[in-house]
Amino acid sequence: MLMLRVITAFVLLVILCFSVWAGPLCFAGVMAVGFGLALYEWLRIGNLGPVPAALVSAVEMVTQFSLYWAGALPRMEWFLFIVNGVVMIAWFAIFIAELLHRSTGFKVSVRQCLLSAVVFVPAAYLSLLYLFEIGDWVLVLSVLLIVWGADISAYFCGRAWGKHKMCTAISPKKTWEGAIGAYVIVIVFFLLTYWFCDQNNVFTNFLFDQAGFFWGVVTLALLVALSIAGDLWESMLKRLAGIKDSSNLLPGHGGFFDRLDASLPVLPAATWIMLAVMLSK
């Protein structure tokens, strides 16, 4: 299973690197496919039929890709700021609900599942495109590294030291030790990045320059919390639907929703932070 996961991850990495090399439109198109499939899987979890789910996903992704192709994103900054602000608040509310109901779980209606899908996934995709527009692949990668770093750190720290379950009714394998490990490792990693890497288009460098050490660390910790919220939200939806993976499209990894779940809250939040600084000047 581990070898299968590694092979799939390598193939995805090759596709991603090729799309970046091939140019912005290719990158945007590849990402549209990935986020579109994640949206499709989410809608299917909400019991929407395969044809309607495919149509909704295609329309949303094509519309946003067209906005990027037409060069509209720089003129949509206030729109992105408002929408991503609402999305960010919604994700924090979800995170609080997850923690409050960590031992009992909570019900999510079909309407809530579908509505969150058609709002959260497009917001994340449009945010990714905007980050790519203003900072190239380095900015996008630096944001995604927060998610990947938290996920990998939580997994290994949880396996090594995990004893206290964090959300037994939502995701029984997650532990407080894993979450704490994710916070510590991600924060230390990006502090070292700030001290030794002077690239301006690294998101956390921008964050520490604008917010200072204390508030930069606080904001980074909140972003890690959002990544955990996204992971737990998908786990809750799958538990209610009685499934293990969102699909079997990615051998060893499940589906695209499984791979992107923790990124969906972080991308809009990171974009909102950058926009809050830039629009205030």
Tab-separated table of C-alpha atoms in Angstrom:
chain	number	residue	atom	x	y	z
A	1	MET	CA	0.000	0.000	0.000
A	2	LEU	CA	2.817	2.389	0.878
A	3	MET	CA	4.538	1.761	-2.464
A	4	LEU	CA	1.253	2.385	-4.285
A	5	ARG	CA	0.824	5.677	-2.413
A	6	VAL	CA	4.363	6.719	-3.324
A	7	ILE	CA	3.890	5.864	-7.011
A	8	THR	CA	0.611	7.787	-7.195
A	9	ALA	CA	2.151	10.771	-5.421
A	10	PHE	CA	5.118	10.711	-7.822
A	11	VAL	CA	2.824	10.679	-10.875
A	12	LEU	CA	0.811	13.589	-9.469
A	13	LEU	CA	4.036	15.500	-8.784
A	14	VAL	CA	5.227	14.966	-12.356
A	15	ILE	CA	1.904	16.217	-13.733
A	16	LEU	CA	2.031	19.245	-11.436
A	17	CYS	CA	5.618	20.112	-12.400
A	18	PHE	CA	4.821	19.746	-16.097
A	19	SER	CA	1.784	22.031	-15.775
A	20	VAL	CA	3.896	24.707	-14.070
A	21	TRP	CA	6.562	24.397	-16.776
A	22	ALA	CA	3.969	24.513	-19.566
A	23	GLY	CA	2.617	27.876	-18.464
A	24	PRO	CA	-0.149	29.543	-16.444
A	25	LEU	CA	-3.083	28.341	-18.535
A	26	CYS	CA	-1.904	24.736	-18.395
A	27	PHE	CA	-1.442	24.981	-14.631
A	28	ALA	CA	-4.902	26.535	-14.222
A	29	GLY	CA	-6.415	23.808	-16.408
A	30	VAL	CA	-4.782	20.965	-14.502
A	31	MET	CA	-5.889	22.478	-11.203
A	32	ALA	CA	-9.419	22.901	-12.599
A	33	VAL	CA	-9.531	19.164	-13.246
A	34	GLY	CA	-8.287	18.345	-9.737
A	35	PHE	CA	-10.635	20.726	-7.925
A	36	GLY	CA	-13.484	19.799	-10.257
A	37	LEU	CA	-13.095	16.124	-9.386
A	38	ALA	CA	-12.945	17.009	-5.682
A	39	LEU	CA	-16.187	18.958	-6.074
A	40	TYR	CA	-17.759	16.060	-7.960
A	41	GLU	CA	-16.822	13.616	-5.196
A	42	TRP	CA	-18.162	15.962	-2.520
A	43	LEU	CA	-21.468	16.342	-4.353
A	44	ARG	CA	-21.727	12.574	-4.721
A	45	ILE	CA	-21.213	12.199	-0.947
A	46	GLY	CA	-24.215	14.521	-0.647
A	47	ASN	CA	-26.266	12.036	-2.722
A	48	LEU	CA	-26.404	14.180	-5.844
A	49	GLY	CA	-26.641	11.983	-8.933
A	50	PRO	CA	-23.520	11.427	-11.080
A	51	VAL	CA	-24.782	13.433	-14.059
A	52	PRO	CA	-25.952	16.513	-12.080
A	53	ALA	CA	-22.758	16.360	-9.978
A	54	ALA	CA	-20.611	16.265	-13.113
A	55	LEU	CA	-22.533	19.148	-14.709
A	56	VAL	CA	-22.303	21.359	-11.601
A	57	SER	CA	-18.586	20.638	-11.243
A	58	ALA	CA	-17.882	21.305	-14.914
A	59	VAL	CA	-19.843	24.564	-14.998
A	60	GLU	CA	-18.192	25.927	-11.847
A	61	MET	CA	-14.642	25.030	-12.881
A	62	VAL	CA	-15.022	26.175	-16.505
A	63	THR	CA	-16.487	29.488	-15.337
A	64	GLN	CA	-13.587	30.182	-13.005
A	65	PHE	CA	-10.965	28.997	-15.472
A	66	SER	CA	-12.508	31.378	-18.015
A	67	LEU	CA	-12.209	34.279	-15.563
A	68	TYR	CA	-8.519	33.488	-15.144
A	69	TRP	CA	-8.001	33.089	-18.916
A	70	ALA	CA	-9.703	36.461	-19.498
A	71	GLY	CA	-7.409	38.184	-16.984
A	72	ALA	CA	-10.288	39.148	-14.705
A	73	LEU	CA	-8.773	38.190	-11.340
A	74	PRO	CA	-6.843	41.438	-10.713
A	75	ARG	CA	-10.157	43.312	-11.041
A	76	MET	CA	-11.928	40.950	-8.632
A	77	GLU	CA	-9.874	41.677	-5.525
A	78	TRP	CA	-12.704	43.151	-3.455
A	79	PHE	CA	-14.999	40.308	-4.521
A	80	LEU	CA	-12.386	37.749	-3.450
A	81	PHE	CA	-11.787	39.624	-0.210
A	82	ILE	CA	-15.482	39.552	0.751
A	83	VAL	CA	-16.203	35.993	-0.399
A	84	ASN	CA	-13.062	34.536	1.167
A	85	GLY	CA	-13.775	36.413	4.399
A	86	VAL	CA	-17.188	34.773	4.620
A	87	VAL	CA	-15.724	31.376	3.704
A	88	MET	CA	-12.980	31.744	6.323
A	89	ILE	CA	-15.493	32.597	9.058
A	90	ALA	CA	-17.608	29.603	8.022
A	91	TRP	CA	-14.612	27.282	8.298
A	92	PHE	CA	-13.746	28.584	11.767
A	93	ALA	CA	-17.363	27.993	12.812
A	94	ILE	CA	-17.107	24.444	11.487
A	95	PHE	CA	-13.865	23.912	13.411
A	96	ILE	CA	-15.475	25.078	16.657
A	97	ALA	CA	-18.452	22.760	16.027
A	98	GLU	CA	-16.073	19.859	15.389
A	99	LEU	CA	-14.276	20.439	18.686
A	100	LEU	CA	-17.494	20.913	20.668
A	101	HIS	CA	-18.922	17.670	19.257
A	102	ARG	CA	-15.668	15.713	19.103
A	103	SER	CA	-17.059	12.922	21.296
A	104	THR	CA	-20.564	12.727	19.834
A	105	GLY	CA	-20.323	13.954	16.256
A	106	PHE	CA	-23.031	16.030	14.641
A	107	LYS	CA	-25.481	15.732	11.789
A	108	VAL	CA	-24.936	17.428	8.444
A	109	SER	CA	-27.999	17.677	6.233
A	110	VAL	CA	-27.882	16.978	2.519
A	111	ARG	CA	-28.555	20.660	1.848
A	112	GLN	CA	-25.640	21.720	4.080
A	113	CYS	CA	-23.341	19.203	2.425
A	114	LEU	CA	-24.196	20.330	-1.107
A	115	LEU	CA	-24.188	24.044	-0.296
A	116	SER	CA	-20.787	23.866	1.371
A	117	ALA	CA	-19.437	21.945	-1.619
A	118	VAL	CA	-20.505	24.460	-4.268
A	119	VAL	CA	-19.142	27.374	-2.206
A	120	PHE	CA	-15.973	26.059	-0.558
A	121	VAL	CA	-14.363	24.227	-3.484
A	122	PRO	CA	-14.738	27.064	-6.046
A	123	ALA	CA	-13.525	29.592	-3.447
A	124	ALA	CA	-10.385	27.514	-2.915
A	125	TYR	CA	-9.756	27.083	-6.645
A	126	LEU	CA	-10.238	30.777	-7.388
A	127	SER	CA	-7.943	31.629	-4.472
A	128	LEU	CA	-5.263	29.306	-5.811
A	129	LEU	CA	-5.473	30.997	-9.209
A	130	TYR	CA	-5.198	34.431	-7.622
A	131	LEU	CA	-2.149	33.401	-5.587
A	132	PHE	CA	-0.571	32.005	-8.746
A	133	GLU	CA	-1.378	35.236	-10.574
A	134	ILE	CA	0.346	37.507	-8.046
A	135	GLY	CA	3.180	35.280	-6.844
A	136	ASP	CA	3.721	32.429	-9.307
A	137	TRP	CA	4.132	28.810	-8.213
A	138	VAL	CA	6.391	29.743	-5.274
A	139	LEU	CA	3.566	31.542	-3.464
A	140	VAL	CA	1.126	28.708	-4.128
A	141	LEU	CA	3.627	26.093	-2.976
A	142	SER	CA	4.452	28.015	0.203
A	143	VAL	CA	0.759	28.060	1.150
A	144	LEU	CA	0.266	24.385	0.331
A	145	LEU	CA	3.359	23.494	2.358
A	146	ILE	CA	1.497	24.700	5.457
A	147	VAL	CA	-1.175	22.092	4.732
A	148	TRP	CA	1.176	19.304	3.710
A	149	GLY	CA	3.526	19.999	6.603
A	150	ALA	CA	0.691	19.914	9.119
A	151	ASP	CA	-0.760	16.728	7.651
A	152	ILE	CA	2.528	14.807	7.525
A	153	SER	CA	3.677	16.054	10.934
A	154	ALA	CA	0.364	15.169	12.580
A	155	TYR	CA	0.496	11.677	11.065
A	156	PHE	CA	3.996	10.796	12.231
A	157	CYS	CA	3.760	12.557	15.602
A	158	GLY	CA	0.448	10.827	16.198
A	159	ARG	CA	1.930	7.437	15.378
A	160	ALA	CA	4.962	8.061	17.573
A	161	TRP	CA	3.364	9.673	20.629
A	162	GLY	CA	-0.388	9.746	20.117
A	163	LYS	CA	-2.340	8.613	23.169
A	164	HIS	CA	-5.155	11.117	23.637
A	165	LYS	CA	-7.848	11.013	20.948
A	166	MET	CA	-8.854	14.406	19.568
A	167	CYS	CA	-12.199	13.722	17.857
A	168	THR	CA	-13.262	10.150	18.562
A	169	ALA	CA	-16.668	10.474	16.897
A	170	ILE	CA	-15.319	12.153	13.756
A	171	SER	CA	-11.832	10.811	13.081
A	172	PRO	CA	-10.791	8.262	15.732
A	173	LYS	CA	-7.158	8.021	14.622
A	174	LYS	CA	-6.357	11.707	15.157
A	175	THR	CA	-4.704	12.604	18.454
A	176	TRP	CA	-3.911	15.771	20.371
A	177	GLU	CA	-0.241	14.814	20.308
A	178	GLY	CA	-0.373	14.674	16.509
A	179	ALA	CA	-2.040	18.087	16.336
A	180	ILE	CA	0.491	19.629	18.713
A	181	GLY	CA	3.319	18.120	16.688
A	182	ALA	CA	1.848	19.649	13.534
A	183	TYR	CA	1.706	23.092	15.135
A	184	VAL	CA	5.266	22.945	16.461
A	185	ILE	CA	6.902	21.547	13.319
A	186	VAL	CA	5.082	23.854	10.892
A	187	ILE	CA	5.779	26.981	12.934
A	188	VAL	CA	9.455	26.110	13.454
A	189	PHE	CA	9.901	25.221	9.776
A	190	PHE	CA	8.468	28.494	8.531
A	191	LEU	CA	10.359	30.556	11.099
A	192	LEU	CA	13.564	28.971	9.804
A	193	THR	CA	12.382	29.672	6.258
A	194	TYR	CA	11.866	33.319	7.173
A	195	TRP	CA	15.318	33.620	8.709
A	196	PHE	CA	17.237	31.836	5.934
A	197	CYS	CA	15.155	32.476	2.790
A	198	ASP	CA	14.667	36.050	1.630
A	199	GLN	CA	12.218	35.422	-1.212
A	200	ASN	CA	9.363	37.910	-0.998
A	201	ASN	CA	6.837	35.633	-2.689
A	202	VAL	CA	6.991	33.018	0.085
A	203	PHE	CA	3.665	33.427	1.884
A	204	THR	CA	5.005	33.095	5.418
A	205	ASN	CA	7.789	35.598	4.710
A	206	PHE	CA	5.086	38.056	3.650
A	207	LEU	CA	3.114	37.157	6.770
A	208	PHE	CA	5.987	37.741	9.216
A	209	ASP	CA	7.050	40.942	7.442
A	210	GLN	CA	3.560	42.394	7.715
A	211	ALA	CA	2.379	41.019	11.066
A	212	GLY	CA	5.589	40.669	13.042
A	213	PHE	CA	6.790	37.622	14.971
A	214	PHE	CA	3.972	37.213	17.508
A	215	TRP	CA	0.982	37.805	15.240
A	216	GLY	CA	2.677	35.939	12.424
A	217	VAL	CA	2.953	32.856	14.618
A	218	VAL	CA	-0.656	33.270	15.802
A	219	THR	CA	-1.898	33.565	12.210
A	220	LEU	CA	0.146	30.559	11.111
A	221	ALA	CA	-1.320	28.542	13.992
A	222	LEU	CA	-4.836	29.551	12.884
A	223	LEU	CA	-4.064	28.372	9.356
A	224	VAL	CA	-2.955	25.009	10.731
A	225	ALA	CA	-6.255	24.883	12.666
A	226	LEU	CA	-8.130	25.492	9.417
A	227	SER	CA	-6.270	22.662	7.708
A	228	ILE	CA	-7.349	20.353	10.545
A	229	ALA	CA	-10.919	21.665	10.196
A	230	GLY	CA	-10.990	20.746	6.510
A	231	ASP	CA	-9.681	17.258	7.212
A	232	LEU	CA	-12.194	16.654	10.000
A	233	TRP	CA	-15.072	18.025	7.928
A	234	GLU	CA	-14.474	15.498	5.164
A	235	SER	CA	-14.074	12.720	7.735
A	236	MET	CA	-17.447	13.708	9.200
A	237	LEU	CA	-19.130	13.706	5.796
A	238	LYS	CA	-17.684	10.300	4.898
A	239	ARG	CA	-18.676	8.870	8.283
A	240	LEU	CA	-22.268	10.058	7.776
A	241	ALA	CA	-22.261	8.601	4.260
A	242	GLY	CA	-20.744	5.319	5.462
A	243	ILE	CA	-17.741	5.366	3.137
A	244	LYS	CA	-13.981	5.197	3.690
A	245	ASP	CA	-12.723	7.232	0.702
A	246	SER	CA	-14.333	9.906	-1.449
A	247	SER	CA	-13.527	7.756	-4.523
A	248	ASN	CA	-10.878	5.360	-5.824
A	249	LEU	CA	-9.510	7.669	-8.526
A	250	LEU	CA	-6.095	7.949	-6.830
A	251	PRO	CA	-4.718	4.482	-6.003
A	252	GLY	CA	-3.503	4.370	-2.422
A	253	HIS	CA	-4.887	7.834	-1.664
A	254	GLY	CA	-8.614	7.536	-2.251
A	255	GLY	CA	-10.053	10.467	-4.187
A	256	PHE	CA	-9.230	14.064	-5.015
A	257	PHE	CA	-11.421	15.292	-2.153
A	258	ASP	CA	-9.321	13.145	0.194
A	259	ARG	CA	-6.168	14.871	-1.034
A	260	LEU	CA	-7.516	18.430	-1.128
A	261	ASP	CA	-9.739	18.485	1.971
A	262	ALA	CA	-7.242	20.275	4.235
A	263	SER	CA	-6.300	22.761	1.486
A	264	LEU	CA	-9.850	23.964	0.929
A	265	PRO	CA	-10.015	26.213	4.036
A	266	VAL	CA	-6.376	27.353	3.922
A	267	LEU	CA	-6.231	28.688	0.353
A	268	PRO	CA	-9.103	31.197	0.806
A	269	ALA	CA	-7.777	32.241	4.229
A	270	ALA	CA	-4.248	32.857	2.921
A	271	THR	CA	-5.654	34.841	-0.001
A	272	TRP	CA	-7.846	36.883	2.341
A	273	ILE	CA	-4.815	37.737	4.498
A	274	MET	CA	-2.823	38.941	1.512
A	275	LEU	CA	-5.750	40.931	0.174
A	276	ALA	CA	-6.385	42.505	3.598
A	277	VAL	CA	-2.842	43.864	3.580
A	278	MET	CA	-2.778	44.964	-0.060
A	279	LEU	CA	-6.218	46.603	-0.085
A	280	SER	CA	-5.433	48.549	3.076
A	281	LYS	CA	-2.526	50.358	1.422
